Amino acid sequence: MKEVVIISGKGGTGKTSLTASFATLAENIILCDADVDAAELQLLMAPKVQQKTDFMGGSLASIRRDDCIECGTCLELCKFEAISEEYIIDPIACEGCGVCVDLCPEQAVDFSVQKCGEWFISTTRYGTMVHASLGIAEDNSGKLVSLVRQQARILAGQNNCSLLLTDGPPGIGCPVIAAIGGATLLVIVVEPTVSGLHDMSRVAELAKHFRVPGLVCVNKYDLNSEMAGQVEAAAEKMNLMIGGRIPFDPVFTRAMVVGKNILEYAPASATAESVRTLWHNIVTYSVMDGTGLKNFQEQ
Amino acid sequence: MIISVASGKGGTGKTTVATNLAASLGKGVCLLDCDVEEPNAHLFLAPNVTEADEILTFVPRIDEEKCTGCGKCSAICRFRALTVVRGKVLVFPELCHSCGGCVAVCEEDAVLEEWRVLGTLESGQAGDIKFVHGRLRIGEAMSPPLIKAVRKKGFTADGITIIDAPPGTSCPVIAAIRGVDFVLMVTEPTPFGLHDLKLGVEAVRSLGIPYGLVVNRADIGDDRVRNYAARENIPILLEIPFERKIAEAYSTGRMIIDVLPEWKGRFVELYGKLAACAGN
């Protein structure tokens, strides 16, 4: 089983719009939305939820006021400034380390496991999708990302799906690290701007750090052709192949408004053709062995 | 007055709004780029960085001569950063959250302080603007402590502080908006924009901070964002249309006010409106 993860470093470069389009082009896939903070793939996939499970993340400490003797041990030990002078624990500041729980001489601190979100197995018009929603202001997003990817892998095995298509989160921190480890190929979506170039370089470094191969797609490349050239030169310097160039096209937004991807909304457009070329380059990339390649003649 | 510029969705224009607002207000403004995973504000403000420090976090190191292999450190660690194998403690520093529990429980004083680099804190001046940002080390997972370090470094009791926040609604965002006077949410009028705006609004409400909207690329998409704002009584403080001139300027690292100077007045006006909303 192969896994393609779509990432970008910078947000809003078109990860989800492209992932949804790939779902139309690919064959025999499981879809996975690993952007649990801002899970947008569902807006283009209309998933019908078949199974909903609570995500139990970390635990939160709370002091039982009746048993507390205000000795100050927890105040002194807490490295996260989560305990007030009145011995009340701030749930947002609490890291869930449990140090106050274990070391309270009166054992007056409770430590209950928290529901930090939910994850779902759903059906879509392109097969099964595993996705999640993280609770507001929660940590543990990396854990939830690992969980949805793991569940998607299990389902892919059970259903003999050869390809897992994963929509990744922005950035380079904890959820991104959880989203790329062990992937077959990363598709890095970049826009031709100074920010796009800067952020691509950092996420490409991250890919190198975790030894995951990647290729680059320049989205909205004609917004600034000169910058697009600079992005491509930087990518090539980092040994990243240019998998495709997608023009700036308002049709992406129009398709999104009606809940479709661009291959469904404007299949005959030149932009749709550029997405097909990109997908072809992804599935024929050496590490992919043609997995996810549809016979285009049959279409 | 501390203002965080935030958005659930990435790429809606947080950095555009934060940098243009800072540059329009000019003297006495401090800009803190708290998107430490992908900091971009420096590309537009071109600060003269005069100070750079590594930000470190505690990780344990075991003094093997003192360690008895009792396993208490491993038992208290909720992050599985310590494990005992055949009487020897193995440390996984990348998993450590720096809670110090292992140091506190060790009766042999065998847990020593080691440090892991979280990233770099850089500061300087961008013209009249005081500038601070953090750059998370590649491979580092934990951004909130670095975000807190940026806010601490840039803290001033008076003047105007503008924070460029990371995208999302989880812990890094909370670290960048907690305790501020006003959150300026930047969104775009598309289904993705609306979906993430709702999550962002929930996050800001849960912290009880006053907030308002900037609608960027205001003429694309549909009306659902405006309808939602009207229904929820959220003030729209500024609308920025999609203009190729703005998009092209952005692509080369220039601000809106560099190419369309008439926008300077609009950003100053934006500050007036948000200060009124914040009750200042």
Coordinates of C-alpha atoms in Angstrom, one line a residue:
Chain A
M1 CA 0.0 0.0 0.0
K2 CA 1.2 3.5 -0.9
E3 CA 0.4 6.7 0.7
V4 CA 0.5 10.2 -0.9
V5 CA 0.3 13.1 1.5
I6 CA -0.5 16.6 0.2
I7 CA 1.2 19.3 2.3
S8 CA 2.4 22.9 1.7
G9 CA 4.0 24.6 4.7
K10 CA 2.0 27.7 4.0
G11 CA -1.7 27.5 4.4
G12 CA -4.2 28.3 1.7
T13 CA -2.1 27.2 -1.3
G14 CA -4.7 24.7 -2.6
K15 CA -4.0 21.4 -0.8
T16 CA -7.6 20.4 -0.2
S17 CA -8.9 21.5 -3.7
L18 CA -6.1 19.3 -5.3
T19 CA -6.7 16.3 -2.9
A20 CA -10.3 16.3 -3.8
S21 CA -9.5 16.4 -7.5
F22 CA -7.0 13.5 -7.1
A23 CA -9.8 11.5 -5.6
T24 CA -11.7 11.7 -8.9
L25 CA -8.6 10.6 -10.9
A26 CA -7.3 7.9 -8.6
E27 CA -8.4 4.3 -8.4
N28 CA -9.2 2.1 -5.5
I29 CA -8.3 4.6 -2.7
I30 CA -9.0 5.4 0.9
L31 CA -9.2 9.1 1.6
C32 CA -7.8 10.5 4.8
D33 CA -8.1 14.1 6.1
A34 CA -5.1 14.7 8.4
D35 CA -5.8 18.4 8.8
V36 CA -7.8 17.8 12.0
D37 CA -7.6 21.5 13.0
A38 CA -9.4 22.7 9.9
A39 CA -11.0 19.7 8.3
E40 CA -12.2 21.0 5.0
L41 CA -12.0 17.9 2.7
Q42 CA -15.5 17.1 3.9
L43 CA -16.8 20.2 2.3
L44 CA -15.9 18.8 -1.2
M45 CA -16.6 15.1 -0.4
A46 CA -20.0 15.2 1.4
P47 CA -19.0 12.2 3.6
K48 CA -21.8 10.1 5.0
V49 CA -20.7 9.2 8.5
Q50 CA -20.8 5.4 9.1
Q51 CA -18.9 5.3 12.4
K52 CA -18.2 8.0 14.9
T53 CA -15.7 7.5 17.7
D54 CA -14.6 9.8 20.6
F55 CA -11.0 10.8 20.6
M56 CA -9.7 10.5 24.1
G57 CA -6.6 12.7 24.2
G58 CA -4.6 13.7 27.2
S59 CA -5.7 14.0 30.8
L60 CA -6.4 17.2 32.7
A61 CA -5.6 17.8 36.4
S62 CA -8.1 19.3 38.8
I63 CA -7.7 19.9 42.5
R64 CA -10.4 18.7 44.9
R65 CA -10.7 21.8 47.1
D66 CA -12.0 19.8 50.1
D67 CA -8.9 17.6 50.2
C68 CA -6.4 20.3 49.4
I69 CA -4.3 21.6 52.4
E70 CA -2.7 24.3 50.3
C71 CA 0.8 23.1 51.0
G72 CA 2.2 24.7 47.8
T73 CA 3.9 21.5 46.4
C74 CA 1.9 21.6 43.1
L75 CA 2.4 25.4 42.7
E76 CA 6.1 24.9 43.0
L77 CA 6.3 21.9 40.6
C78 CA 4.0 23.1 37.8
K79 CA 6.2 24.2 34.9
F80 CA 3.3 25.5 32.9
E81 CA 2.0 28.2 35.4
A82 CA -1.3 26.4 35.3
I83 CA -2.1 26.5 39.0
S84 CA -3.4 29.8 40.6
E85 CA -2.6 31.0 44.1
E86 CA -6.2 29.9 44.9
Y87 CA -5.3 26.3 43.9
I88 CA -7.4 26.3 40.8
I89 CA -6.0 24.6 37.7
D90 CA -6.4 26.5 34.4
P91 CA -7.5 23.7 31.9
I92 CA -6.1 25.6 28.9
A93 CA -2.6 26.1 30.5
C94 CA -2.5 22.5 31.9
E95 CA -0.1 20.4 29.8
G96 CA -1.5 17.1 31.2
C97 CA 1.9 16.0 32.6
G98 CA 0.4 14.7 35.8
V99 CA 3.3 15.8 38.0
C100 CA 0.9 17.6 40.5
V101 CA -1.2 14.4 40.5
D102 CA 1.6 12.1 41.4
L103 CA 3.4 14.3 43.9
C104 CA 0.5 15.8 45.8
P105 CA 1.1 14.6 49.4
E106 CA -2.7 14.5 50.0
Q107 CA -3.5 12.9 46.7
A108 CA -6.0 15.7 46.2
V109 CA -5.6 16.1 42.4
D110 CA -7.9 14.3 40.0
F111 CA -6.6 13.4 36.6
S112 CA -9.4 12.5 34.2
V113 CA -9.0 11.6 30.6
Q114 CA -10.5 14.2 28.3
K115 CA -12.5 13.9 25.1
C116 CA -10.5 16.0 22.8
G117 CA -12.4 15.4 19.6
E118 CA -14.1 12.8 17.4
W119 CA -13.0 10.8 14.4
F120 CA -15.1 9.3 11.7
I121 CA -15.2 6.6 9.1
S122 CA -17.5 7.7 6.2
T123 CA -18.5 6.8 2.7
T124 CA -18.0 9.2 -0.2
R125 CA -18.6 9.0 -3.9
Y126 CA -14.9 8.1 -4.2
G127 CA -14.8 5.4 -1.5
T128 CA -14.1 5.4 2.2
M129 CA -12.8 8.5 4.0
V130 CA -11.3 8.7 7.5
H131 CA -11.5 12.1 9.1
A132 CA -11.7 13.9 12.4
S133 CA -12.5 17.0 14.2
L134 CA -10.3 18.2 17.0
G135 CA -12.0 20.1 19.9
I136 CA -11.5 23.8 20.1
A137 CA -8.3 24.9 21.9
E138 CA -7.2 21.3 22.3
D139 CA -3.6 20.1 22.1
N140 CA -2.8 16.5 21.0
S141 CA -3.5 17.3 17.4
G142 CA -0.5 15.2 16.4
K143 CA -1.9 12.2 18.3
L144 CA -5.3 12.5 16.4
V145 CA -3.5 12.8 13.1
S146 CA -1.5 9.6 13.8
L147 CA -4.8 8.0 14.8
V148 CA -6.7 8.8 11.6
R149 CA -3.8 7.8 9.4
Q150 CA -3.4 4.5 11.3
Q151 CA -7.2 3.8 10.9
A152 CA -7.0 4.7 7.2
R153 CA -4.2 2.2 6.8
I154 CA -6.1 -0.6 8.5
L155 CA -9.1 0.1 6.3
A156 CA -6.9 0.1 3.2
G157 CA -5.6 -3.3 4.2
Q158 CA -9.0 -4.7 4.9
N159 CA -10.5 -3.4 1.6
N160 CA -7.5 -4.2 -0.6
C161 CA -7.0 -0.5 -1.5
S162 CA -3.6 0.1 -2.9
L163 CA -3.5 3.8 -2.3
L164 CA -4.1 6.1 0.7
L165 CA -4.6 9.7 -0.3
T166 CA -4.0 12.0 2.7
D167 CA -4.8 15.8 2.9
G168 CA -2.2 17.2 5.3
P169 CA -2.1 20.2 7.6
P170 CA -0.2 23.4 7.1
G171 CA 3.0 24.3 9.0
I172 CA 6.0 22.2 10.0
G173 CA 5.1 21.4 13.7
C174 CA 3.6 18.5 15.6
P175 CA 0.6 17.7 13.3
V176 CA 2.7 17.9 10.1
I177 CA 5.4 15.6 11.6
A178 CA 2.6 13.2 12.5
A179 CA 1.1 13.4 9.0
I180 CA 4.3 12.7 6.9
G181 CA 6.1 9.9 8.8
G182 CA 6.3 6.8 6.8
A183 CA 4.5 8.2 3.8
T184 CA 5.4 7.0 0.3
L185 CA 5.4 10.5 -1.4
L186 CA 4.7 14.0 -0.4
V187 CA 3.1 16.4 -2.8
I188 CA 4.2 19.9 -1.8
V189 CA 1.8 22.6 -3.1
V190 CA 3.5 25.9 -3.5
E191 CA 2.3 29.3 -4.6
P192 CA 4.7 31.6 -6.5
T193 CA 5.2 34.2 -3.8
V194 CA 8.0 35.1 -1.4
S195 CA 6.0 33.5 1.4
G196 CA 5.3 30.4 -0.6
L197 CA 9.0 30.0 -1.5
H198 CA 10.1 30.6 2.1
D199 CA 7.6 28.1 3.5
M200 CA 8.3 25.4 0.9
S201 CA 11.9 25.5 1.7
R202 CA 11.2 24.8 5.4
V203 CA 8.7 22.0 4.8
A204 CA 11.1 20.4 2.2
E205 CA 13.8 20.5 4.9
L206 CA 11.4 18.7 7.2
A207 CA 10.7 16.1 4.5
K208 CA 14.4 15.6 4.2
H209 CA 14.8 15.4 8.0
F210 CA 12.3 12.5 8.1
R211 CA 13.5 11.0 4.8
V212 CA 10.2 11.2 3.0
P213 CA 10.5 11.8 -0.8
G214 CA 8.5 14.7 -2.3
L215 CA 7.6 16.5 -5.4
V216 CA 6.5 20.0 -5.9
C217 CA 3.3 21.4 -7.6
V218 CA 3.3 25.1 -8.3
N219 CA -0.2 26.3 -8.0
K220 CA -1.4 29.7 -9.4
Y221 CA 1.9 29.7 -11.2
D222 CA 0.9 32.5 -13.6
L223 CA 0.2 34.9 -10.8
N224 CA 3.9 35.7 -10.9
S225 CA 5.8 33.7 -13.5
E226 CA 9.1 35.1 -12.4
M227 CA 8.5 33.9 -8.8
A228 CA 7.3 30.6 -10.2
G229 CA 10.7 30.3 -11.9
Q230 CA 12.4 31.0 -8.6
V231 CA 10.3 28.4 -6.7
E232 CA 11.1 25.8 -9.4
A233 CA 14.8 26.6 -9.3
A234 CA 14.8 26.3 -5.4
A235 CA 12.9 23.0 -5.6
E236 CA 15.3 21.5 -8.1
K237 CA 18.2 22.6 -6.0
M238 CA 16.6 20.5 -3.2
N239 CA 16.2 17.6 -5.6
L240 CA 12.5 17.9 -5.7
M241 CA 10.9 17.2 -9.1
I242 CA 8.3 19.7 -10.5
G243 CA 5.3 17.5 -10.8
G244 CA 3.0 20.1 -12.2
R245 CA 2.0 23.7 -12.8
I246 CA -1.6 24.8 -12.2
P247 CA -2.8 28.2 -13.5
F248 CA -4.6 30.7 -11.3
D249 CA -8.2 30.0 -12.0
P250 CA -11.3 31.3 -10.2
V251 CA -13.1 28.1 -11.2
F252 CA -11.6 26.5 -8.1
T253 CA -13.6 28.8 -5.9
R254 CA -16.8 28.4 -8.0
A255 CA -16.4 24.6 -7.8
M256 CA -15.9 24.8 -4.0
V257 CA -19.1 26.9 -3.6
V258 CA -21.1 24.1 -5.0
G259 CA -19.2 21.4 -3.2
K260 CA -17.4 20.0 -6.1
N261 CA -13.8 19.6 -7.3
I262 CA -12.6 21.1 -10.5
L263 CA -12.6 17.8 -12.4
E264 CA -16.3 17.5 -11.7
Y265 CA -17.1 21.2 -12.2
A266 CA -15.1 22.0 -15.3
P267 CA -13.6 18.8 -16.7
A268 CA -12.9 20.2 -20.1
S269 CA -10.9 23.2 -18.9
A270 CA -7.2 23.7 -19.4
T271 CA -6.9 23.9 -15.6
A272 CA -8.5 20.5 -15.2
E273 CA -6.0 19.1 -17.8
S274 CA -3.1 20.6 -15.7
V275 CA -4.4 18.7 -12.7
R276 CA -4.6 15.5 -14.7
T277 CA -1.0 16.0 -15.8
L278 CA 0.1 16.5 -12.2
W279 CA -1.7 13.4 -11.1
H280 CA -0.1 11.4 -13.9
N281 CA 3.3 12.6 -12.8
I282 CA 2.6 11.7 -9.2
V283 CA 1.5 8.1 -9.8
T284 CA 4.3 7.5 -12.3
Y285 CA 7.0 8.8 -9.9
S286 CA 9.5 6.1 -9.2
V287 CA 8.5 5.4 -5.6
M288 CA 4.8 4.9 -6.7
D289 CA 5.2 2.1 -9.2
G290 CA 2.1 3.3 -11.0
T291 CA -0.2 2.8 -7.9
G292 CA -3.4 4.8 -8.3
L293 CA -2.9 5.1 -12.1
K294 CA -6.2 4.8 -13.9
N295 CA -6.3 3.7 -17.5
F296 CA -7.0 7.1 -19.0
Q297 CA -8.0 5.6 -22.4
E298 CA -10.9 4.0 -20.7
Q299 CA -12.3 7.3 -19.4
Chain B
M1 CA -3.2 47.5 23.3
I2 CA -2.4 44.0 22.0
I3 CA -4.1 42.8 18.9
S4 CA -3.8 39.3 17.5
V5 CA -4.5 38.7 13.8
A6 CA -5.8 35.2 13.5
S7 CA -7.8 32.9 11.2
G8 CA -8.9 29.3 11.3
K9 CA -7.9 28.7 7.7
G10 CA -4.4 29.3 6.4
G11 CA -3.6 31.6 3.6
T12 CA -6.5 34.0 4.2
G13 CA -4.3 37.1 4.6
K14 CA -3.2 37.2 8.3
T15 CA 0.3 38.4 7.4
T16 CA -1.0 40.9 4.9
V17 CA -3.4 42.5 7.5
A18 CA -0.8 42.4 10.3
T19 CA 2.0 43.9 8.3
N20 CA -0.1 46.6 6.6
L21 CA -1.7 47.5 9.9
A22 CA 1.6 47.8 11.6
A23 CA 3.2 49.8 8.8
S24 CA 0.2 52.1 8.5
L25 CA 0.3 52.9 12.2
G26 CA 4.0 53.3 12.2
K27 CA 5.9 54.7 15.1
G28 CA 5.6 53.0 18.5
V29 CA 4.1 49.8 17.0
C30 CA 5.6 46.4 17.9
L31 CA 5.0 43.4 15.5
L32 CA 5.3 39.9 16.9
D33 CA 5.3 37.1 14.3
C34 CA 4.0 34.2 16.3
D35 CA 3.6 31.9 13.3
V36 CA 6.8 30.3 14.3
E37 CA 6.4 27.2 12.0
E38 CA 6.2 29.4 8.9
P39 CA 7.0 33.0 9.8
N40 CA 6.5 35.4 6.9
A41 CA 6.1 38.9 8.3
H42 CA 9.8 39.6 7.9
L43 CA 9.5 39.1 4.1
F44 CA 7.3 42.2 4.0
L45 CA 8.8 44.4 6.7
A46 CA 12.5 43.5 6.1
P47 CA 13.6 44.1 9.7
N48 CA 17.2 44.8 10.6
V49 CA 17.7 41.8 12.9
T50 CA 20.1 42.9 15.7
E51 CA 19.5 40.2 18.2
A52 CA 19.2 36.4 17.8
D53 CA 19.0 33.8 20.5
E54 CA 18.4 30.1 20.6
I55 CA 15.4 29.2 22.7
L56 CA 16.0 26.0 24.7
T57 CA 13.8 23.7 26.6
F58 CA 14.7 21.3 29.4
V59 CA 15.2 17.6 28.6
P60 CA 16.5 15.0 31.0
R61 CA 19.9 13.3 30.9
I62 CA 20.6 10.4 33.1
D63 CA 23.7 10.2 35.3
E64 CA 24.3 6.5 34.9
E65 CA 26.6 6.2 37.9
K66 CA 23.9 7.5 40.2
C67 CA 20.9 5.8 38.5
T68 CA 19.6 2.7 40.2
G69 CA 17.2 1.8 37.4
C70 CA 14.2 2.1 39.8
G71 CA 11.9 3.3 37.0
K72 CA 10.2 6.2 38.9
C73 CA 11.1 8.7 36.2
S74 CA 9.7 6.5 33.5
A75 CA 6.5 5.9 35.6
I76 CA 5.7 9.6 36.1
C77 CA 6.4 10.6 32.4
R78 CA 3.1 10.8 30.5
F79 CA 4.9 11.5 27.3
R80 CA 6.9 8.3 27.2
A81 CA 10.1 10.2 26.9
L82 CA 11.8 7.9 29.4
T83 CA 11.8 4.1 29.5
V84 CA 13.7 1.5 31.5
V85 CA 15.3 -1.3 29.5
R86 CA 17.2 -3.9 31.5
G87 CA 17.9 -1.6 34.4
K88 CA 19.0 1.3 32.2
V89 CA 17.0 4.4 31.5
L90 CA 16.7 5.4 27.8
V91 CA 15.7 9.0 27.0
F92 CA 13.8 10.1 24.0
P93 CA 14.3 13.9 24.1
E94 CA 12.0 14.7 21.1
L95 CA 9.0 13.3 23.1
C96 CA 9.8 15.4 26.3
H97 CA 7.4 18.2 27.3
S98 CA 9.8 19.6 29.9
C99 CA 7.5 19.1 32.8
G100 CA 10.4 18.2 35.1
G101 CA 8.5 15.3 36.8
C102 CA 11.5 13.0 36.3
V103 CA 13.8 15.4 38.2
A104 CA 11.3 15.8 41.0
V105 CA 10.8 12.0 41.6
C106 CA 14.4 10.8 41.3
E107 CA 15.7 10.1 44.8
E108 CA 19.3 9.6 43.6
D109 CA 19.6 13.0 41.9
A110 CA 20.4 11.1 38.8
V111 CA 18.4 13.2 36.4
L112 CA 20.5 16.0 35.0
E113 CA 19.4 19.0 33.0
E114 CA 20.1 18.9 29.3
W115 CA 18.6 21.3 26.7
R116 CA 16.9 20.8 23.4
V117 CA 16.8 23.7 20.9
L118 CA 13.2 24.7 20.1
G119 CA 14.1 27.4 17.6
T120 CA 15.5 30.9 17.2
L121 CA 14.2 34.2 18.6
E122 CA 15.1 37.1 16.4
S123 CA 14.4 40.8 17.0
G124 CA 15.2 44.2 15.6
Q125 CA 13.7 47.3 14.0
A126 CA 11.8 47.5 10.7
G127 CA 11.9 51.3 10.3
D128 CA 9.8 52.7 13.2
I129 CA 8.4 49.3 14.0
K130 CA 9.8 47.0 16.7
F131 CA 10.0 43.5 15.3
V132 CA 10.2 40.1 17.0
H133 CA 9.7 36.6 15.5
G134 CA 10.5 33.0 16.3
R135 CA 11.7 30.3 13.9
L136 CA 10.9 26.8 14.9
R137 CA 13.8 24.4 14.4
I138 CA 13.1 22.0 11.5
G139 CA 12.0 18.7 13.1
E140 CA 10.8 20.3 16.3
A141 CA 7.2 19.5 17.1
M142 CA 6.4 21.9 20.0
S143 CA 5.7 25.4 19.0
P144 CA 3.8 26.9 22.0
P145 CA 6.8 27.5 24.2
L146 CA 8.6 29.4 21.4
I147 CA 5.4 31.4 20.7
K148 CA 5.4 32.3 24.4
A149 CA 9.0 33.4 24.2
V150 CA 8.2 35.7 21.3
R151 CA 5.4 37.3 23.3
K152 CA 7.6 37.7 26.3
K153 CA 10.4 39.3 24.3
G154 CA 8.1 41.7 22.6
F155 CA 6.0 42.6 25.6
T156 CA 5.6 46.3 26.3
A157 CA 3.0 47.7 28.7
D158 CA 2.2 50.7 26.4
G159 CA 2.0 51.3 22.7
I160 CA 0.3 49.0 20.2
T161 CA 1.4 45.4 19.8
I162 CA 0.3 43.4 16.7
I163 CA 0.6 39.6 16.8
D164 CA 0.6 37.6 13.6
A165 CA -0.9 34.3 14.7
P166 CA -0.5 30.8 13.2
P167 CA -3.5 29.2 11.4
G168 CA -5.8 26.7 13.1
T169 CA -7.6 26.5 16.5
S170 CA -5.4 24.3 18.6
C171 CA -2.7 25.0 21.1
P172 CA -0.3 27.2 19.0
V173 CA -3.2 29.5 18.2
I174 CA -4.3 29.7 21.8
A175 CA -0.7 30.6 22.8
A176 CA -0.8 33.5 20.3
I177 CA -4.2 34.9 21.2
R178 CA -4.5 34.3 25.0
G179 CA -4.7 37.4 27.1
V180 CA -4.8 39.9 24.2
D181 CA -7.2 42.8 24.0
F182 CA -8.6 42.1 20.6
V183 CA -8.6 39.4 17.9
L184 CA -8.9 40.4 14.3
M185 CA -10.1 37.4 12.4
V186 CA -9.2 37.3 8.7
T187 CA -11.4 35.2 6.5
E188 CA -12.4 34.9 2.9
P189 CA -16.0 34.5 1.6
T190 CA -15.7 30.9 0.5
P191 CA -17.1 27.6 2.0
F192 CA -13.6 26.8 3.4
G193 CA -13.2 30.3 4.8
L194 CA -16.6 30.1 6.5
H195 CA -16.0 26.6 7.9
D196 CA -12.8 27.6 9.6
L197 CA -14.1 31.0 10.6
K198 CA -16.8 29.4 12.7
L199 CA -14.1 27.3 14.5
G200 CA -11.9 30.3 15.0
V201 CA -14.8 32.3 16.4
E202 CA -15.6 29.4 18.8
A203 CA -12.0 29.5 20.0
V204 CA -11.9 33.3 20.5
R205 CA -15.3 33.2 22.3
S206 CA -14.1 30.4 24.6
L207 CA -11.3 32.8 25.8
G208 CA -13.8 35.7 26.1
I209 CA -11.8 38.1 23.9
P210 CA -13.5 40.8 21.8
Y211 CA -13.1 40.2 18.1
G212 CA -14.1 41.4 14.6
L213 CA -13.6 40.4 11.0
V214 CA -11.6 41.4 8.0
V215 CA -13.0 39.9 4.8
N216 CA -10.2 39.4 2.3
R217 CA -10.7 38.7 -1.4
A218 CA -14.2 40.1 -0.5
D219 CA -15.5 39.8 -4.1
I220 CA -14.9 36.1 -4.6
G221 CA -17.1 33.2 -3.4
D222 CA -20.6 33.7 -2.0
D223 CA -22.5 35.5 0.7
R224 CA -22.5 32.9 3.4
V225 CA -19.7 34.5 5.4
R226 CA -21.5 37.9 5.5
N227 CA -24.8 36.2 6.4
Y228 CA -23.1 34.4 9.2
A229 CA -21.4 37.5 10.5
A230 CA -24.8 39.4 10.5
R231 CA -26.5 36.5 12.2
E232 CA -23.9 36.3 14.9
N233 CA -23.5 40.0 15.3
I234 CA -19.8 40.0 14.4
P235 CA -18.6 43.3 13.1
I236 CA -17.0 43.3 9.7
L237 CA -14.3 46.0 10.2
L238 CA -12.7 45.9 6.7
E239 CA -13.2 44.3 3.3
I240 CA -10.2 43.9 1.0
P241 CA -11.2 43.1 -2.6
F242 CA -9.3 40.6 -4.8
E243 CA -7.1 42.8 -7.0
R244 CA -4.5 41.3 -9.2
K245 CA -2.3 44.3 -8.3
I246 CA -2.5 43.4 -4.6
A247 CA -1.9 39.7 -5.3
E248 CA 1.1 40.5 -7.5
A249 CA 2.6 42.9 -4.9
Y250 CA 2.1 40.2 -2.2
S251 CA 3.9 37.7 -4.4
T252 CA 7.1 39.8 -4.5
G253 CA 7.0 40.8 -0.8
R254 CA 5.4 44.2 -1.0
M255 CA 2.6 45.4 1.1
I256 CA -0.8 46.8 -0.1
I257 CA 0.2 50.3 1.1
D258 CA 3.4 50.1 -1.0
V259 CA 1.4 49.8 -4.3
L260 CA -1.9 51.4 -3.3
P261 CA -1.0 54.2 -0.8
E262 CA -4.7 55.1 -0.3
W263 CA -5.0 51.9 1.8
K264 CA -2.9 53.4 4.5
G265 CA -5.8 55.5 5.7
R266 CA -8.1 52.5 5.6
F267 CA -5.8 50.5 7.9
V268 CA -5.5 53.5 10.3
E269 CA -9.3 53.6 10.2
L270 CA -9.4 49.8 10.9
Y271 CA -7.4 50.4 14.0
G272 CA -9.8 53.1 15.2
K273 CA -12.8 50.7 14.7
L274 CA -11.2 47.8 16.4
A275 CA -10.0 50.0 19.3
A276 CA -13.7 51.1 19.7
C277 CA -14.8 47.5 19.7
A278 CA -12.2 46.6 22.3
G279 CA -13.5 49.4 24.5
N280 CA -10.2 51.4 24.5

